[in-house]
CSV table of N, CA and C in Angstrom, one decimal:
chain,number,residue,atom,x,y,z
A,1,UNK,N,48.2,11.5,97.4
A,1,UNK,CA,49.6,11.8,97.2
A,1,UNK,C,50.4,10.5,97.0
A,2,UNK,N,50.0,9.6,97.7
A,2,UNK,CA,50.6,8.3,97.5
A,2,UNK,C,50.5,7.8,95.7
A,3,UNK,N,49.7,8.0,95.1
A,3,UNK,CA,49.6,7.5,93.9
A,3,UNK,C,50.4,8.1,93.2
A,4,UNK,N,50.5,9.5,93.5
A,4,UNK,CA,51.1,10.5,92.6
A,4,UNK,C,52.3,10.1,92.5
A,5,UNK,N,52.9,10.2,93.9
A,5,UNK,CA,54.2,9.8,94.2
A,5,UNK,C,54.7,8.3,93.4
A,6,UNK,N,54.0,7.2,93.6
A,6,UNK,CA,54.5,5.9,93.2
A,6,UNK,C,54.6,6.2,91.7
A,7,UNK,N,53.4,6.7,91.0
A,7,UNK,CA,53.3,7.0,89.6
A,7,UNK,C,54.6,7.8,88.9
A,8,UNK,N,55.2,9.0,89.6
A,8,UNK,CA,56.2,9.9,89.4
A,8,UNK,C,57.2,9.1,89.5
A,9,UNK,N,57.7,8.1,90.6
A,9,UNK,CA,58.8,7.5,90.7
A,9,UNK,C,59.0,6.1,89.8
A,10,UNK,N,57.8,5.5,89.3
A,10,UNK,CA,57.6,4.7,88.4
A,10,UNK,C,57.8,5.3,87.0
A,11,UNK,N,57.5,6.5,86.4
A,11,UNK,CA,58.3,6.8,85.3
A,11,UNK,C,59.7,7.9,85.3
A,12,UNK,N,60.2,7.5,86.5
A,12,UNK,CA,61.5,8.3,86.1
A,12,UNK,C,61.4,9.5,86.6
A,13,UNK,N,60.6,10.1,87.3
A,13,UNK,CA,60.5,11.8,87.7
A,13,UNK,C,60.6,11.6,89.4
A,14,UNK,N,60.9,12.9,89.4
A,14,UNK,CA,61.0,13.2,90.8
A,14,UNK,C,60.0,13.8,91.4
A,15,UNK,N,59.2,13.9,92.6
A,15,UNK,CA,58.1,14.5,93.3
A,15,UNK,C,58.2,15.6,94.0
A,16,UNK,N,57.8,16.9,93.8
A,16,UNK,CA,57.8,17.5,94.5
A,16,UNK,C,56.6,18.3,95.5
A,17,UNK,N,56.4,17.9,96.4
A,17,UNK,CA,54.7,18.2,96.6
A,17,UNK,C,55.1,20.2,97.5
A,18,UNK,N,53.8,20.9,97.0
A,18,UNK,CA,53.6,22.5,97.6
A,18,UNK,C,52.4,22.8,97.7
A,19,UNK,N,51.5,22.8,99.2
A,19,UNK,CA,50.6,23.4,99.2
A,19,UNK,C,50.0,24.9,98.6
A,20,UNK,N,49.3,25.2,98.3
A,20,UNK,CA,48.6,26.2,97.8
A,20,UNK,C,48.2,27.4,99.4
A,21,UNK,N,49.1,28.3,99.4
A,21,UNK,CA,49.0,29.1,100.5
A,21,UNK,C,47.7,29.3,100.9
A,22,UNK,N,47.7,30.0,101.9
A,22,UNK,CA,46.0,30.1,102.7
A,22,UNK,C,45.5,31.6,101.8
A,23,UNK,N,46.3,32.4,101.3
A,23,UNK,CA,45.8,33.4,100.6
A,23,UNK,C,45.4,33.3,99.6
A,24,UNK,N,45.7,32.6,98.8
A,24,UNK,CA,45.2,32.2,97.2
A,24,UNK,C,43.7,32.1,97.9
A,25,UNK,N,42.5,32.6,96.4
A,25,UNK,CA,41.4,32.5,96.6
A,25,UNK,C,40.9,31.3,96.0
A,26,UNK,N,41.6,30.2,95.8
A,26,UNK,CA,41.1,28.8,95.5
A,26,UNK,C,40.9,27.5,96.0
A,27,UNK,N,40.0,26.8,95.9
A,27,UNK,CA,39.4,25.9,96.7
A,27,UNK,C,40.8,25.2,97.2
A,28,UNK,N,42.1,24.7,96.5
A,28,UNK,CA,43.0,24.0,97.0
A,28,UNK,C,43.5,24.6,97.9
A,29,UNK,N,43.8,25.7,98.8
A,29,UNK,CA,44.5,26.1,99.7
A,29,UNK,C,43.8,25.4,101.0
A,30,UNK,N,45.0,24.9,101.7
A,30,UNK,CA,44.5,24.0,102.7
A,30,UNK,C,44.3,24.6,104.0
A,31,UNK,N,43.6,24.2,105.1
A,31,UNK,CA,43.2,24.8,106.4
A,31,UNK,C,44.8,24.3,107.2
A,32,UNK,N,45.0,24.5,108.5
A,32,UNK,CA,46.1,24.0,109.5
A,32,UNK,C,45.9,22.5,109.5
A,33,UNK,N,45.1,21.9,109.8
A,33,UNK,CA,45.2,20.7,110.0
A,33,UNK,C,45.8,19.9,109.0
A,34,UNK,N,44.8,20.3,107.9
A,34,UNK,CA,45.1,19.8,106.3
A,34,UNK,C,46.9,19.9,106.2
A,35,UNK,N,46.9,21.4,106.1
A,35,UNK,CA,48.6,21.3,106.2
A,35,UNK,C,49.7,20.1,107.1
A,36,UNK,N,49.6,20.0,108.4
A,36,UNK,CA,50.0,19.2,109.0
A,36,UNK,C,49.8,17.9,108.7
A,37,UNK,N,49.0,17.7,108.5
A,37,UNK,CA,48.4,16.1,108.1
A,37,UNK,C,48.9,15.7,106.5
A,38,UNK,N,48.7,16.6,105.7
A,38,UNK,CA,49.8,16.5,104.2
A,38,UNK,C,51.3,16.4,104.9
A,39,UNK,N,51.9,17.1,106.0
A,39,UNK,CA,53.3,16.7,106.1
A,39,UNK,C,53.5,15.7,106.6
A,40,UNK,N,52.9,14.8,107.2
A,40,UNK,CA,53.5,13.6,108.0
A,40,UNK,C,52.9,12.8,106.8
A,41,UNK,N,51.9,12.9,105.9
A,41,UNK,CA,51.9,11.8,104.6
A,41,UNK,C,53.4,11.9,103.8
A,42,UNK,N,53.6,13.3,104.0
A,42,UNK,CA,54.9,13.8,102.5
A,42,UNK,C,56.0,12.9,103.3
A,43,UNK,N,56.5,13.0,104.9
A,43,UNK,CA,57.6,12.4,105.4
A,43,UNK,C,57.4,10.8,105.4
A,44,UNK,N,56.2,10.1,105.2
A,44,UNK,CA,55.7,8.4,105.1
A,44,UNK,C,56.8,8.6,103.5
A,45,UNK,N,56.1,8.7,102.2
A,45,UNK,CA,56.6,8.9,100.8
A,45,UNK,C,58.1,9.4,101.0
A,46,UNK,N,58.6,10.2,101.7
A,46,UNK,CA,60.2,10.4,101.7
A,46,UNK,C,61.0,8.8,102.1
A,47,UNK,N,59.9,9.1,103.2
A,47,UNK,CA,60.7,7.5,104.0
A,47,UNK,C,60.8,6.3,102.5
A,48,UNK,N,59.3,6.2,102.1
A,48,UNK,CA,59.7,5.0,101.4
A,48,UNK,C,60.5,5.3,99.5
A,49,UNK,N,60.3,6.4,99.1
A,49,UNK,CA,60.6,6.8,98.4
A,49,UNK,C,62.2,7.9,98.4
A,50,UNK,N,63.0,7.2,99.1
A,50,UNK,CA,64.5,7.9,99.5
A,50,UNK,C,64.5,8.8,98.5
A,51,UNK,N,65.2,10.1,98.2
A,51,UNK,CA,65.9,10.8,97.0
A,51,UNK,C,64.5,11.2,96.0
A,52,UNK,N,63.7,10.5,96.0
A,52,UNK,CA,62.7,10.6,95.2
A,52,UNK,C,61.5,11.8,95.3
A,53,UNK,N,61.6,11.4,96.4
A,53,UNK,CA,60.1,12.7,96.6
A,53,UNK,C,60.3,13.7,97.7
A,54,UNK,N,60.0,15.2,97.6
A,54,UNK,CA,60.4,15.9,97.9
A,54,UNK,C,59.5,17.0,98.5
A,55,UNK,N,59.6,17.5,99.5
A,55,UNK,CA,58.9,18.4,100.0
A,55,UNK,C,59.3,19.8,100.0
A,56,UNK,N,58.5,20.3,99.5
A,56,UNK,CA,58.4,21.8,99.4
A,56,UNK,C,57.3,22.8,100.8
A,57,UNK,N,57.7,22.3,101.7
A,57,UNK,CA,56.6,23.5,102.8
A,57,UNK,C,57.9,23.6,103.8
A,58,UNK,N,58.5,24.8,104.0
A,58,UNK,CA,59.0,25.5,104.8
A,58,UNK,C,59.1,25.2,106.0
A,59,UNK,N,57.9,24.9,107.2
A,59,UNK,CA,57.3,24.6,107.9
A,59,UNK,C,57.8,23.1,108.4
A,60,UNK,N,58.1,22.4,107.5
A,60,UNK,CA,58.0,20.8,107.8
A,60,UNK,C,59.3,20.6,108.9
A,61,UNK,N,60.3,21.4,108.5
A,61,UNK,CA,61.8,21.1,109.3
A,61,UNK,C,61.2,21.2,110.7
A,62,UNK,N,60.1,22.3,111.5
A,62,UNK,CA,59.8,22.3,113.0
A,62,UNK,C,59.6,21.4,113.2
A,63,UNK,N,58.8,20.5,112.6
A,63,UNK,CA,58.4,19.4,113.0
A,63,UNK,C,59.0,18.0,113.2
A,64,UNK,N,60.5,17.9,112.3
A,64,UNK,CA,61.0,16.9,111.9
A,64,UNK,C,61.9,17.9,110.9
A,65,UNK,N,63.5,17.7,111.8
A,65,UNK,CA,64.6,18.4,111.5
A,65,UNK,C,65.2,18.1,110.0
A,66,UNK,N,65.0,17.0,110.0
A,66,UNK,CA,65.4,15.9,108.4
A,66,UNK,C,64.9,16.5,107.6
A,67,UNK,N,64.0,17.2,107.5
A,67,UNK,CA,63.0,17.7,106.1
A,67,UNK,C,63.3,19.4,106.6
A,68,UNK,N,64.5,20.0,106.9
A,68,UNK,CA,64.6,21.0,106.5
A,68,UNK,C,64.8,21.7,105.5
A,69,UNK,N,64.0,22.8,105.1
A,69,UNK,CA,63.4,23.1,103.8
A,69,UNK,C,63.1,24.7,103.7
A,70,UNK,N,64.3,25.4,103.9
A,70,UNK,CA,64.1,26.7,103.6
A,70,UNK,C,63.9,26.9,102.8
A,71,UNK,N,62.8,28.3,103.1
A,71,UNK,CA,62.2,28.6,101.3
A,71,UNK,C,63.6,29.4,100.7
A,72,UNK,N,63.4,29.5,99.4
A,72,UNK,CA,65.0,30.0,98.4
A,72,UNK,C,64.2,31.5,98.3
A,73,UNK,N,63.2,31.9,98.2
A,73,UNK,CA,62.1,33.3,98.2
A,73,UNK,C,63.6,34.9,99.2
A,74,UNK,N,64.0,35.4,97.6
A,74,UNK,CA,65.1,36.6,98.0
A,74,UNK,C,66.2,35.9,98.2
A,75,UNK,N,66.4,34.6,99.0
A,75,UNK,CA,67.9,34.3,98.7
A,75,UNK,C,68.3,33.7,97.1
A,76,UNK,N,67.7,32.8,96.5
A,76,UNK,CA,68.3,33.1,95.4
A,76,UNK,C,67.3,32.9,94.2
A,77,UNK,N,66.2,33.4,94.7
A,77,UNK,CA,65.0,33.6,93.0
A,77,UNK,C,64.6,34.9,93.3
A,78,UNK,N,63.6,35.2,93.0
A,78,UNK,CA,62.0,36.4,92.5
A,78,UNK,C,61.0,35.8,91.3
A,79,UNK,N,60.5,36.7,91.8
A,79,UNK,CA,59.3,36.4,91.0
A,79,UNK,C,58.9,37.5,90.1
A,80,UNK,N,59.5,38.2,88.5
A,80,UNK,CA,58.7,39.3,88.0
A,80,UNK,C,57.6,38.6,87.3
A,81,UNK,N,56.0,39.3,87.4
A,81,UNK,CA,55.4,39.2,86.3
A,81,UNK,C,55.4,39.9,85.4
A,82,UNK,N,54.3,39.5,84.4
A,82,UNK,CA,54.8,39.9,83.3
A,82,UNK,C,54.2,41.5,83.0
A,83,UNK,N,53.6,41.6,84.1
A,83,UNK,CA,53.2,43.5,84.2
A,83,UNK,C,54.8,44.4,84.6
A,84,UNK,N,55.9,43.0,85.0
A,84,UNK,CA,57.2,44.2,85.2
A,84,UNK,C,57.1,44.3,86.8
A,85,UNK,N,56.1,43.3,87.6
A,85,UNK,CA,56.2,43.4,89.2
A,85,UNK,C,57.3,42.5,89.7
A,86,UNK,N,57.6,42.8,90.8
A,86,UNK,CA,58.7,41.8,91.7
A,86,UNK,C,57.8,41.3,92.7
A,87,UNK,N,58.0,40.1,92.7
A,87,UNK,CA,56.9,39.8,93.7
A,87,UNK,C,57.8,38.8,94.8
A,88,UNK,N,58.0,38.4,96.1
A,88,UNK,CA,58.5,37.7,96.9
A,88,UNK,C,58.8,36.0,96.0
A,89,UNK,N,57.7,35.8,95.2
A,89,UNK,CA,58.1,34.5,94.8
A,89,UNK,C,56.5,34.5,94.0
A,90,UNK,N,56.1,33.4,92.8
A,90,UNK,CA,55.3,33.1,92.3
A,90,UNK,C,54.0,32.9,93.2
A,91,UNK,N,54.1,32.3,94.3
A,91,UNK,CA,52.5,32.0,95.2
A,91,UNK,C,52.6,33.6,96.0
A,92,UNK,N,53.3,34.3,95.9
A,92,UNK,CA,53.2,35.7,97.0
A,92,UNK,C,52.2,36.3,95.9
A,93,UNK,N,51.3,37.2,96.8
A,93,UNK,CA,50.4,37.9,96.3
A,93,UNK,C,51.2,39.4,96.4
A,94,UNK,N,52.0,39.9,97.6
A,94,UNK,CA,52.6,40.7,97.9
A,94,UNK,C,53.3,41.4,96.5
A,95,UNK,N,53.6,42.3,96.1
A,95,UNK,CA,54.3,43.0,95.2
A,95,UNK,C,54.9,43.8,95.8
A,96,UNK,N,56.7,44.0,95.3
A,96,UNK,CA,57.5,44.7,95.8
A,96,UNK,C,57.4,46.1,95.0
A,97,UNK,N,57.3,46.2,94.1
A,97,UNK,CA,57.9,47.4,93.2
A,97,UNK,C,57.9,46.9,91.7
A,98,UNK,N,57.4,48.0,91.4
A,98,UNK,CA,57.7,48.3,89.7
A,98,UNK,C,59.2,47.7,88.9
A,99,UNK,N,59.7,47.6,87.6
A,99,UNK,CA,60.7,47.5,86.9
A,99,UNK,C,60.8,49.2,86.2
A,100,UNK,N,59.4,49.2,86.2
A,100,UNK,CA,58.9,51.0,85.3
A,100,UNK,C,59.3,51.6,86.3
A,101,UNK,N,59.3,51.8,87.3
A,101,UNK,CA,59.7,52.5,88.3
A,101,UNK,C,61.1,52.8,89.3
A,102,UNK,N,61.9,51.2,89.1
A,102,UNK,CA,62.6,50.5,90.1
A,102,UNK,C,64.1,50.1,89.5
A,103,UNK,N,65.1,49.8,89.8
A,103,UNK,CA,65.7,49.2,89.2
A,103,UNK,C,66.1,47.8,89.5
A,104,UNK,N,66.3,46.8,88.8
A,104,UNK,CA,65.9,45.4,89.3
A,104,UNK,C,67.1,45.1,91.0
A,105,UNK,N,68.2,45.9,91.2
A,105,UNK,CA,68.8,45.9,92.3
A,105,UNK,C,68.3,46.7,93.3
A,106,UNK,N,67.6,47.8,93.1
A,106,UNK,CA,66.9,48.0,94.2
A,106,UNK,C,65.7,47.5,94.4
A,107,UNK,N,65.2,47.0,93.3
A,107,UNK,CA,63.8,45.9,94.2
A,107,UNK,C,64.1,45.0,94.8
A,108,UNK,N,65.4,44.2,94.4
A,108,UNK,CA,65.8,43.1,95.1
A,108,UNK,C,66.0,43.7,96.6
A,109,UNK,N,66.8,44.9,96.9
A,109,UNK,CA,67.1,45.3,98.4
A,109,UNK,C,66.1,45.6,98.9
A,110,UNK,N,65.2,46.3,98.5
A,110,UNK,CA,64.4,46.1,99.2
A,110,UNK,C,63.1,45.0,99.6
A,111,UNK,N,63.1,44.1,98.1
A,111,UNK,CA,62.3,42.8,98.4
A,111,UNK,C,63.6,42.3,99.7
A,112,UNK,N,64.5,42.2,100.5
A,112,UNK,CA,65.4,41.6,101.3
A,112,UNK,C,65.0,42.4,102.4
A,113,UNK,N,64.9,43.1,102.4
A,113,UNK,CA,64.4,44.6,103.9
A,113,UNK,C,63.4,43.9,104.1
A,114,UNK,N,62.2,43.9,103.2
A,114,UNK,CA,60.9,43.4,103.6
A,114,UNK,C,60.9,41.9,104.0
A,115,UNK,N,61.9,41.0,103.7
A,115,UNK,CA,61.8,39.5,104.1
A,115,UNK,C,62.7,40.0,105.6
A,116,UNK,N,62.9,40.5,105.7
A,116,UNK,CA,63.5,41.1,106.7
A,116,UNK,C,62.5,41.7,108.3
A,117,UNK,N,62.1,42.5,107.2
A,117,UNK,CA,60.5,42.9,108.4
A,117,UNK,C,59.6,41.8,109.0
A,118,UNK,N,59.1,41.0,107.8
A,118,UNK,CA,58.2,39.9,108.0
A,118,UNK,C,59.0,39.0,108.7
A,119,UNK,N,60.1,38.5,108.8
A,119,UNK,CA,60.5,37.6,109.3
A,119,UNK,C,61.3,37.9,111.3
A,120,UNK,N,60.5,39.0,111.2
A,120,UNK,CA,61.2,39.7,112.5
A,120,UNK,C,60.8,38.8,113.7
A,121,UNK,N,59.6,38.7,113.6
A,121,UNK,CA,58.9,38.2,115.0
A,121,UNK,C,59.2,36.7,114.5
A,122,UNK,N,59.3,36.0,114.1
A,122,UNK,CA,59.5,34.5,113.8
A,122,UNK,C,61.4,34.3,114.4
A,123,UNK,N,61.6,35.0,114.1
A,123,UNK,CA,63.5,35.1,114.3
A,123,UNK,C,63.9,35.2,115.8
A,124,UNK,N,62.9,35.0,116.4
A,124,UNK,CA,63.3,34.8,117.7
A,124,UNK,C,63.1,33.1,118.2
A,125,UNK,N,62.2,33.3,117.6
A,125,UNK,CA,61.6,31.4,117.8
A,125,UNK,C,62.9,30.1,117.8
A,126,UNK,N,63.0,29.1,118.7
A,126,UNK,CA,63.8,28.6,118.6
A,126,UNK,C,63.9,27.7,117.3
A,127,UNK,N,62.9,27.2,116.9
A,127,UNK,CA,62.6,26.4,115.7
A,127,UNK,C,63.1,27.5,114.5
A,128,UNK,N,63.4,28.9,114.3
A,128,UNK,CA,63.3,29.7,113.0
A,128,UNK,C,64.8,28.8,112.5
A,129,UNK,N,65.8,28.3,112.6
A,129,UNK,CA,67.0,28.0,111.8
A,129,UNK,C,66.7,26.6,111.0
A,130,UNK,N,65.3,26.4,111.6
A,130,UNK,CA,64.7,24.8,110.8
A,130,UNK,C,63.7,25.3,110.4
A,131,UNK,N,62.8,26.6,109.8
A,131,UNK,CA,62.0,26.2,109.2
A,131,UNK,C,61.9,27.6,108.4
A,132,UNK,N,63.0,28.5,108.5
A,132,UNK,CA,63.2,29.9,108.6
A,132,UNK,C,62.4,30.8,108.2
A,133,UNK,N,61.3,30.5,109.1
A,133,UNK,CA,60.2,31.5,109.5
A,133,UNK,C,59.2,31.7,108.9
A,134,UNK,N,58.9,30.1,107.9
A,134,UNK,CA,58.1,29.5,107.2
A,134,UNK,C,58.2,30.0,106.1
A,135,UNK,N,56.5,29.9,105.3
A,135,UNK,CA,56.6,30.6,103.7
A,135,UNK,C,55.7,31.7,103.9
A,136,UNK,N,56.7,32.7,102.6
A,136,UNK,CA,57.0,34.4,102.5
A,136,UNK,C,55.2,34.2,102.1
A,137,UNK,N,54.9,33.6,101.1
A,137,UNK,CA,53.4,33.8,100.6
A,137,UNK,C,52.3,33.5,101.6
A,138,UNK,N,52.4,32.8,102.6
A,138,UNK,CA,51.3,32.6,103.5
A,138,UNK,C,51.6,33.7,104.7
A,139,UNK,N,52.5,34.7,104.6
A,139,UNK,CA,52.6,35.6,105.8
A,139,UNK,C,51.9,36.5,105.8
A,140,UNK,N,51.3,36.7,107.0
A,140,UNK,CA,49.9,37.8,107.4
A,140,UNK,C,50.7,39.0,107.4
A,141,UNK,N,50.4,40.1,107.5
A,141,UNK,CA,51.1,41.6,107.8
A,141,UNK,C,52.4,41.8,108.8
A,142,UNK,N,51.6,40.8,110.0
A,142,UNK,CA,52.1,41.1,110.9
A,142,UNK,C,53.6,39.9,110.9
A,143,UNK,N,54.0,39.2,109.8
A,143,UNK,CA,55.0,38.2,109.6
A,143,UNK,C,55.1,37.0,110.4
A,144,UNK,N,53.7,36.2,110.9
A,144,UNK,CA,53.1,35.5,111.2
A,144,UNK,C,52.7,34.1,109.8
A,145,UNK,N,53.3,33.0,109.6
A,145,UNK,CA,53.1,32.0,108.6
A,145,UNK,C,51.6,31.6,109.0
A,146,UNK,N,51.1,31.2,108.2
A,146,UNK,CA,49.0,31.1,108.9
A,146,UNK,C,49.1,29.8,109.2
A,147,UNK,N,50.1,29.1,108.5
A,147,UNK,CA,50.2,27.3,109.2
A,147,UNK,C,51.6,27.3,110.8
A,148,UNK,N,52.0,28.2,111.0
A,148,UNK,CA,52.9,28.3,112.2
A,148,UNK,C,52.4,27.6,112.8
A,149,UNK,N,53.2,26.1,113.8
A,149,UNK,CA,52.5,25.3,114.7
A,149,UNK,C,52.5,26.3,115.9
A,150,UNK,N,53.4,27.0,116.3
A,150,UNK,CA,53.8,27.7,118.0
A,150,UNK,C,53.1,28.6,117.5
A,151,UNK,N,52.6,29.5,116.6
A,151,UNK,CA,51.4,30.9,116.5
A,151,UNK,C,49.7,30.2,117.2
A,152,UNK,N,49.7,29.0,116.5
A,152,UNK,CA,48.3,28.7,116.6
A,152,UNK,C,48.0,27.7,117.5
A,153,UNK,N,49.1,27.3,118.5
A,153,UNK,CA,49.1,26.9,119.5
A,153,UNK,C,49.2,27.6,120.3
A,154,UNK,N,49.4,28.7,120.5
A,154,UNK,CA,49.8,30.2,121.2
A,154,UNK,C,48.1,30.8,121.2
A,155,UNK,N,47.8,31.1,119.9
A,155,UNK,CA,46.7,31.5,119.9
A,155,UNK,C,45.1,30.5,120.5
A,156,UNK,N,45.5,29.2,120.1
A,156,UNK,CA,44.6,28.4,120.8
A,156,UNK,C,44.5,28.6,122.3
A,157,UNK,N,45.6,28.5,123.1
A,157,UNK,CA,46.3,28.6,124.8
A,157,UNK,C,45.5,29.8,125.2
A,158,UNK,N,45.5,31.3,124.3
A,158,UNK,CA,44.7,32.2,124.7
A,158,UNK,C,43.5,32.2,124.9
A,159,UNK,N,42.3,31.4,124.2
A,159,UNK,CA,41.2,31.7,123.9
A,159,UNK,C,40.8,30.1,123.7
C-alpha cells in the first residue's frame, strides 16, 4: 500500500484504498485481521500523506474517530446493473428489486427500509455514529458487518 500510495501522490492523484468484502468469491477479500491490520497501515499513509490518501472502510472511524467514514450506500448513490437491478451499492451482492418490475422511487424506499433492517442491531452500539454500522456489502442476514470489532470480540468472549 505504501508504494501505491507514494506512487499516486507522486503523479498528482489522490488514494483511495477499499477492501474487497468477505462475500465476494475472490481470493482478495480479506480475513478480520487482514482488515484491521490494512487500517492502521491506511491511518500511517493518511498521517504522512495529509489530504492525499483516503480511506474507504466504514469500520475505520471505531477505531480512530478522525477517519470517520460513513458509507454514502442509500444516502446518496445505488447501484443499478445493467440487468435493471438496484443493488445497495456496487460490492453488495444483495439485490433490491427489479426496474421491470419497480419504480426507481420505490426501490430506493425500500432499498432505505432494508438499510434500515440491517442496520438495526448495530444502532444500538455506542460506536454506530462513527462507523454507521459498517459496510452494507459485508452484512450477514442477520445485519452484523463480518469485520465488526465488538461482534467478533463478543463472539470470541463466548466460545
Amino acid at each position: 500500500m505504501e508504494r501505491v500510495a507514494k506512487y499516486a501522490v507522486d503523479i498528482g492523484f489522490y488514494c483511495n484504498f477499499f477492501p474487497y468484502p468477505k462475500g465476494f468469491s475472490i481470493n482478495a477479500a480479506l480475513t478480520r485481521q487482514e482488515y484491521h491490520r490494512a487500517i492502521e497501515n491506511i491511518e500511517s499513509l493518511i498521517e504522512k500523506y495529509p489530504k492525499k490518501v483516503f480511506i474507504d472502510f466504514p469500520l475505520a472511524g471505531a477505531t480512530n474517530r478522525s477517519l470517520r467514514n460513513i458509507c454514502p450506500a442509500v444516502f446518496i448513490s445505488s447501484h443499478i446493473d445493467v440487468d435493471g437491478h438496484l443493488r445497495l451499492c456496487k460490492y453488495s451482492s444483495k439485490k433490491i428489486g427489479s426496474l421491470e418490475e419497480s419504480s426507481l422511487i420505490d426501490l430506493w424506499n425500500k432499498q432505505r427500509n432494508e438499510v434500515k433492517k440491517l442496520n438495526h442491531l448495530s444502532s444500538n452500539c455506542e460506536l454506530y455514529p462513527d462507523c454507521g454500522g459498517g459496510c452494507l456489502a459485508n452484512k450477514t442476514e442477520y445485519g452484523i458487518d463480518y469485520y465488526c470489532l465488538r461482534y467478533a470480540n463478543e463472539r470470541n468472549n463466548q466460545g
